[in-house]
Amino acid sequence: MVGEPVLDNEDKLRAALLAALAVRRWVDEVMASWPFDQAESLAAAAVCAFPLTWSEIETALASHPRIGEIPENAGLAAEFSRHEQAANSDPDDLLHRRIVEMNRRYEEKFGHVFLIRAAGRSAEEILAEGDRRLGNDEDAERAEISRELAAITMLRVFELEERLVTPVKTEAKSMAGLSTHVLDAVRGIPAQGVAVRLDDQHGAEIALGTTDADGRVAEVAADLAPGQYRLVFATGDYFASFGAPTLYPEVSIDFRINDSRPHYHIPLLLSPFAYSTYQGS
């Protein structure tokens, strides 16, 4: 988690969103839904404010440091970058020189910094992606940048959500409810019609559901005992419904319920060739 202040008013959240993505039109559209009735509605508003124009992407690119150049200045935007590049902040000398050279060649060809989701990728993986993308033409590379920028932004929004939550007092209970929410990061819309199955730790089916027009299954289950479970999303069928290829015929998320929370919310941020999840509220 980066940054400290709780996002307890509109001005703080607006500033934090601008640090996540330096595009004022996008921030204005997200903030049009303020106040948010629940934390995950911030993510829904953020997705629905995409796609960006190329002019907006160029504005956002201007605020991103080069890969391998960890910003030392203060502020939430710099904190985001340091957090995202932490895993590849100290490559060996040869690898560092290769990344510097890749950055130079990329900027010489495309006229802007090389943008990639660094979180969860090693320096070797980033270098390999940079070398591959140097073979793109301008249109193909702009499409890749758009996807990467959306993924980076939504990961930052997920971090902001953790500081948007207002605690709700609930009576203690040993059983927990479960909901989910699927967002299509490429199309910039909630993913409607995704079949969702809940299995227990032995693979036995517990419940079935389908995401609604808001991409939600509001109640996958209402009375889950502590233990290990699996959510299975029929992502292949979803992408096939509009003719999009995907690497993932389905996405499975294993998770554990204990008796410390009355409700679990497990969203899925989805694209044809990448996905992310987190613990919502």
Coordinates of C-alpha atoms in Angstrom, one line a residue:
M1 CA 0.0 0.0 0.0
V2 CA 1.3 3.4 -0.9
G3 CA 0.5 6.8 0.6
E4 CA -1.0 7.6 4.0
P5 CA -3.9 10.0 4.2
V6 CA -7.4 8.4 4.3
L7 CA -9.5 9.6 1.4
D8 CA -12.2 11.1 3.5
N9 CA -13.3 14.0 1.4
E10 CA -13.8 14.9 -2.3
D11 CA -10.7 17.1 -2.7
K12 CA -8.3 14.4 -1.3
L13 CA -9.8 11.7 -3.6
R14 CA -9.6 14.0 -6.6
A15 CA -5.9 14.7 -6.0
A16 CA -5.2 11.0 -5.4
L17 CA -6.9 10.0 -8.7
L18 CA -4.9 12.7 -10.6
A19 CA -1.8 11.1 -9.1
A20 CA -3.0 7.7 -10.3
L21 CA -3.7 9.0 -13.9
A22 CA -2.8 12.5 -14.9
V23 CA -5.8 13.0 -17.1
R24 CA -8.3 15.6 -15.8
R25 CA -11.2 14.5 -18.0
W26 CA -10.9 11.0 -16.6
V27 CA -10.7 12.3 -13.0
D28 CA -13.8 14.5 -13.6
E29 CA -15.8 11.5 -14.9
V30 CA -14.8 9.3 -12.0
M31 CA -15.7 12.0 -9.5
A32 CA -19.1 12.6 -11.1
S33 CA -20.1 9.5 -9.1
W34 CA -19.0 11.0 -5.8
P35 CA -19.9 10.2 -3.0
F36 CA -19.3 6.5 -3.6
D37 CA -21.9 4.2 -1.8
Q38 CA -19.3 1.5 -1.5
A39 CA -15.6 1.2 -2.1
E40 CA -15.8 -1.0 -5.2
S41 CA -18.0 1.6 -7.0
L42 CA -14.8 3.7 -7.3
A43 CA -13.3 0.9 -9.5
A44 CA -16.5 0.7 -11.6
A45 CA -16.5 4.5 -12.1
A46 CA -12.8 4.4 -13.0
V47 CA -13.3 1.7 -15.6
C48 CA -16.3 3.4 -17.2
A49 CA -14.3 6.6 -17.6
F50 CA -12.1 4.8 -20.2
P51 CA -11.1 4.7 -23.0
L52 CA -8.6 7.5 -23.3
T53 CA -7.9 9.5 -26.4
W54 CA -4.3 9.4 -27.7
S55 CA -3.9 13.1 -26.6
E56 CA -4.9 12.1 -23.1
I57 CA -2.5 9.1 -23.2
E58 CA 0.3 11.4 -24.2
T59 CA -0.5 13.7 -21.3
A60 CA -0.4 10.7 -18.9
L61 CA 2.9 9.4 -20.4
A62 CA 4.6 12.7 -19.6
S63 CA 4.1 12.0 -15.9
H64 CA 5.6 8.5 -16.0
P65 CA 9.3 7.9 -15.3
R66 CA 11.4 5.7 -17.5
I67 CA 11.5 2.0 -16.5
G68 CA 14.5 1.6 -14.3
E69 CA 14.5 5.3 -13.2
I70 CA 13.0 5.3 -9.7
P71 CA 11.6 8.7 -8.8
E72 CA 13.1 10.3 -5.7
N73 CA 10.7 13.2 -5.4
A74 CA 7.8 13.4 -2.9
G75 CA 4.1 12.9 -3.7
L76 CA 1.6 10.1 -4.3
A77 CA 2.4 9.7 -8.1
A78 CA 6.1 9.1 -7.2
E79 CA 5.1 6.7 -4.4
F80 CA 3.0 4.7 -6.9
S81 CA 6.0 4.5 -9.3
R82 CA 8.4 3.4 -6.5
H83 CA 6.0 0.8 -5.3
E84 CA 5.4 -0.6 -8.8
Q85 CA 9.1 -0.7 -9.7
A86 CA 10.4 -2.0 -6.4
A87 CA 10.9 -5.6 -7.6
N88 CA 13.2 -4.5 -10.5
S89 CA 14.8 -1.4 -8.9
D90 CA 18.3 -3.0 -8.6
P91 CA 19.1 -5.1 -11.7
D92 CA 22.7 -6.1 -12.3
D93 CA 24.9 -3.7 -14.3
L94 CA 24.6 -5.5 -17.6
L95 CA 20.8 -5.8 -17.3
H96 CA 20.5 -2.2 -16.3
R97 CA 22.6 -1.1 -19.4
R98 CA 20.3 -3.2 -21.6
I99 CA 17.2 -1.6 -20.2
V100 CA 18.7 1.9 -20.7
E101 CA 19.6 1.0 -24.3
M102 CA 16.1 -0.4 -24.8
N103 CA 14.5 2.8 -23.5
R104 CA 16.7 4.9 -25.8
R105 CA 15.8 2.8 -28.9
Y106 CA 12.1 2.9 -28.0
E107 CA 12.0 6.6 -27.4
E108 CA 13.9 7.2 -30.7
K109 CA 11.3 5.1 -32.6
F110 CA 8.1 6.1 -30.9
G111 CA 8.9 9.6 -29.4
H112 CA 7.7 8.9 -25.8
V113 CA 8.7 6.8 -22.8
F114 CA 8.2 3.0 -22.8
L115 CA 5.2 2.2 -20.6
I116 CA 4.6 -1.1 -19.1
R117 CA 2.9 -2.5 -16.0
A118 CA 6.0 -3.1 -13.8
A119 CA 4.2 -4.5 -10.8
G120 CA 4.6 -8.3 -10.7
R121 CA 7.2 -8.3 -13.5
S122 CA 10.9 -8.9 -13.2
A123 CA 13.5 -6.7 -14.9
E124 CA 14.2 -9.6 -17.4
E125 CA 10.5 -9.8 -18.3
I126 CA 10.2 -6.1 -18.8
L127 CA 13.3 -6.0 -21.0
A128 CA 11.9 -8.9 -23.1
E129 CA 8.6 -7.1 -23.5
G130 CA 10.4 -3.9 -24.5
D131 CA 12.5 -5.8 -27.2
R132 CA 9.3 -7.4 -28.5
R133 CA 7.4 -4.1 -28.7
L134 CA 10.2 -2.4 -30.6
G135 CA 8.9 -4.6 -33.5
N136 CA 5.4 -3.0 -33.3
D137 CA 4.3 -0.4 -35.8
E138 CA 2.8 2.8 -34.4
D139 CA -0.8 1.6 -34.4
A140 CA 0.0 -1.7 -32.7
E141 CA 2.1 0.1 -30.1
R142 CA -0.5 2.7 -29.3
A143 CA -3.0 -0.2 -28.6
E144 CA -0.5 -1.8 -26.3
I145 CA 0.1 1.4 -24.4
S146 CA -3.6 2.0 -24.0
R147 CA -4.0 -1.5 -22.4
E148 CA -0.9 -1.1 -20.2
L149 CA -1.9 2.4 -19.0
A150 CA -5.4 1.1 -18.1
A151 CA -3.9 -1.8 -16.1
I152 CA -1.5 0.5 -14.3
T153 CA -4.3 2.9 -13.5
M154 CA -6.7 0.3 -12.2
L155 CA -4.0 -1.3 -9.9
R156 CA -3.5 2.2 -8.4
V157 CA -7.3 2.6 -8.0
F158 CA -7.4 -0.7 -6.2
E159 CA -4.8 0.7 -3.7
L160 CA -6.9 3.9 -3.3
E161 CA -10.0 1.9 -2.5
E162 CA -8.4 0.5 0.7
R163 CA -8.4 4.1 2.0
L164 CA -11.9 5.0 0.9
V165 CA -13.7 2.4 3.0
T166 CA -15.8 3.7 5.8
P167 CA -16.0 1.0 8.5
V168 CA -19.5 -0.4 9.2
K169 CA -20.4 -1.8 12.6
T170 CA -21.8 -5.3 12.3
E171 CA -22.8 -7.9 14.7
A172 CA -20.2 -10.7 15.0
K173 CA -21.2 -13.9 13.3
S174 CA -19.3 -17.0 12.2
M175 CA -20.8 -17.3 8.7
A176 CA -19.8 -15.0 5.9
G177 CA -21.4 -13.7 2.7
L178 CA -19.6 -13.5 -0.7
S179 CA -20.0 -11.2 -3.7
T180 CA -18.0 -10.5 -6.8
H181 CA -17.7 -7.9 -9.5
V182 CA -16.1 -8.3 -13.0
L183 CA -14.7 -5.3 -14.9
D184 CA -13.6 -5.4 -18.5
A185 CA -10.4 -3.3 -18.5
V186 CA -10.0 -3.2 -22.3
R187 CA -13.6 -2.3 -23.3
G188 CA -13.9 0.0 -20.3
I189 CA -17.3 -1.5 -19.1
P190 CA -18.6 -3.9 -16.5
A191 CA -18.4 -7.5 -17.8
Q192 CA -22.0 -8.6 -18.1
G193 CA -23.0 -12.2 -18.5
V194 CA -19.9 -13.9 -17.0
A195 CA -20.9 -17.2 -15.5
V196 CA -19.4 -17.6 -12.0
R197 CA -19.1 -20.8 -10.0
L198 CA -18.2 -21.2 -6.3
D199 CA -16.5 -24.5 -5.3
D200 CA -15.4 -25.8 -1.9
Q201 CA -11.8 -26.9 -1.3
H202 CA -12.6 -30.4 -2.6
G203 CA -14.0 -29.1 -5.9
A204 CA -17.6 -29.6 -5.1
E205 CA -19.9 -27.0 -6.5
I206 CA -21.6 -24.7 -3.9
A207 CA -23.3 -22.0 -6.0
L208 CA -23.7 -20.6 -9.5
G209 CA -24.3 -17.1 -10.6
T210 CA -24.0 -14.7 -13.6
T211 CA -22.8 -11.1 -13.6
D212 CA -25.5 -8.5 -14.1
A213 CA -25.5 -5.3 -16.2
D214 CA -23.2 -3.8 -13.6
G215 CA -20.8 -6.7 -13.8
R216 CA -21.8 -7.9 -10.3
V217 CA -23.1 -11.0 -8.6
A218 CA -24.4 -9.3 -5.4
E219 CA -24.7 -12.6 -3.5
V220 CA -22.7 -15.6 -4.6
A221 CA -23.4 -17.1 -1.2
A222 CA -24.7 -15.9 2.1
D223 CA -23.6 -18.4 4.7
L224 CA -20.0 -19.6 4.1
A225 CA -18.2 -21.2 7.0
P226 CA -14.5 -20.5 7.6
G227 CA -12.4 -22.5 5.1
Q228 CA -10.9 -22.5 1.6
Y229 CA -12.9 -21.9 -1.5
R230 CA -12.5 -21.3 -5.2
L231 CA -14.3 -18.8 -7.6
V232 CA -14.3 -19.9 -11.2
F233 CA -15.1 -17.3 -13.9
A234 CA -16.1 -18.5 -17.4
T235 CA -13.9 -15.9 -19.1
G236 CA -13.5 -17.9 -22.4
D237 CA -17.3 -17.9 -23.0
Y238 CA -17.5 -14.2 -22.1
F239 CA -14.8 -13.2 -24.7
A240 CA -16.3 -15.6 -27.3
S241 CA -19.6 -13.9 -27.0
F242 CA -18.2 -10.9 -28.9
G243 CA -15.5 -12.7 -30.9
A244 CA -12.4 -11.7 -28.9
P245 CA -9.6 -14.2 -28.5
T246 CA -8.3 -14.9 -25.0
L247 CA -5.5 -16.8 -23.3
Y248 CA -7.8 -17.8 -20.5
P249 CA -10.7 -20.2 -21.0
E250 CA -11.5 -19.6 -17.4
V251 CA -10.0 -17.8 -14.4
S252 CA -9.9 -19.5 -11.0
I253 CA -9.3 -17.7 -7.7
D254 CA -8.5 -19.6 -4.5
F255 CA -9.2 -17.7 -1.3
R256 CA -9.7 -18.4 2.4
I257 CA -12.5 -17.2 4.7
N258 CA -11.9 -16.8 8.4
D259 CA -14.3 -15.6 11.1
S260 CA -13.0 -12.0 11.2
R261 CA -15.2 -10.5 8.4
P262 CA -19.0 -10.8 7.9
H263 CA -18.7 -10.3 4.1
Y264 CA -16.1 -11.0 1.4
H265 CA -16.0 -9.2 -1.9
I266 CA -13.6 -10.6 -4.6
P267 CA -13.6 -8.5 -7.8
L268 CA -11.9 -9.4 -11.0
L269 CA -10.3 -6.9 -13.4
L270 CA -10.2 -8.7 -16.7
S271 CA -8.6 -8.4 -20.2
P272 CA -8.1 -11.1 -22.8
F273 CA -4.4 -11.6 -21.8
A274 CA -4.2 -10.5 -18.2
Y275 CA -6.3 -10.3 -15.0
S276 CA -6.0 -9.0 -11.5
T277 CA -8.0 -9.5 -8.3
Y278 CA -8.0 -8.1 -4.8
Q279 CA -10.0 -8.2 -1.6
G280 CA -12.8 -5.6 -1.9
S281 CA -15.4 -4.6 0.7

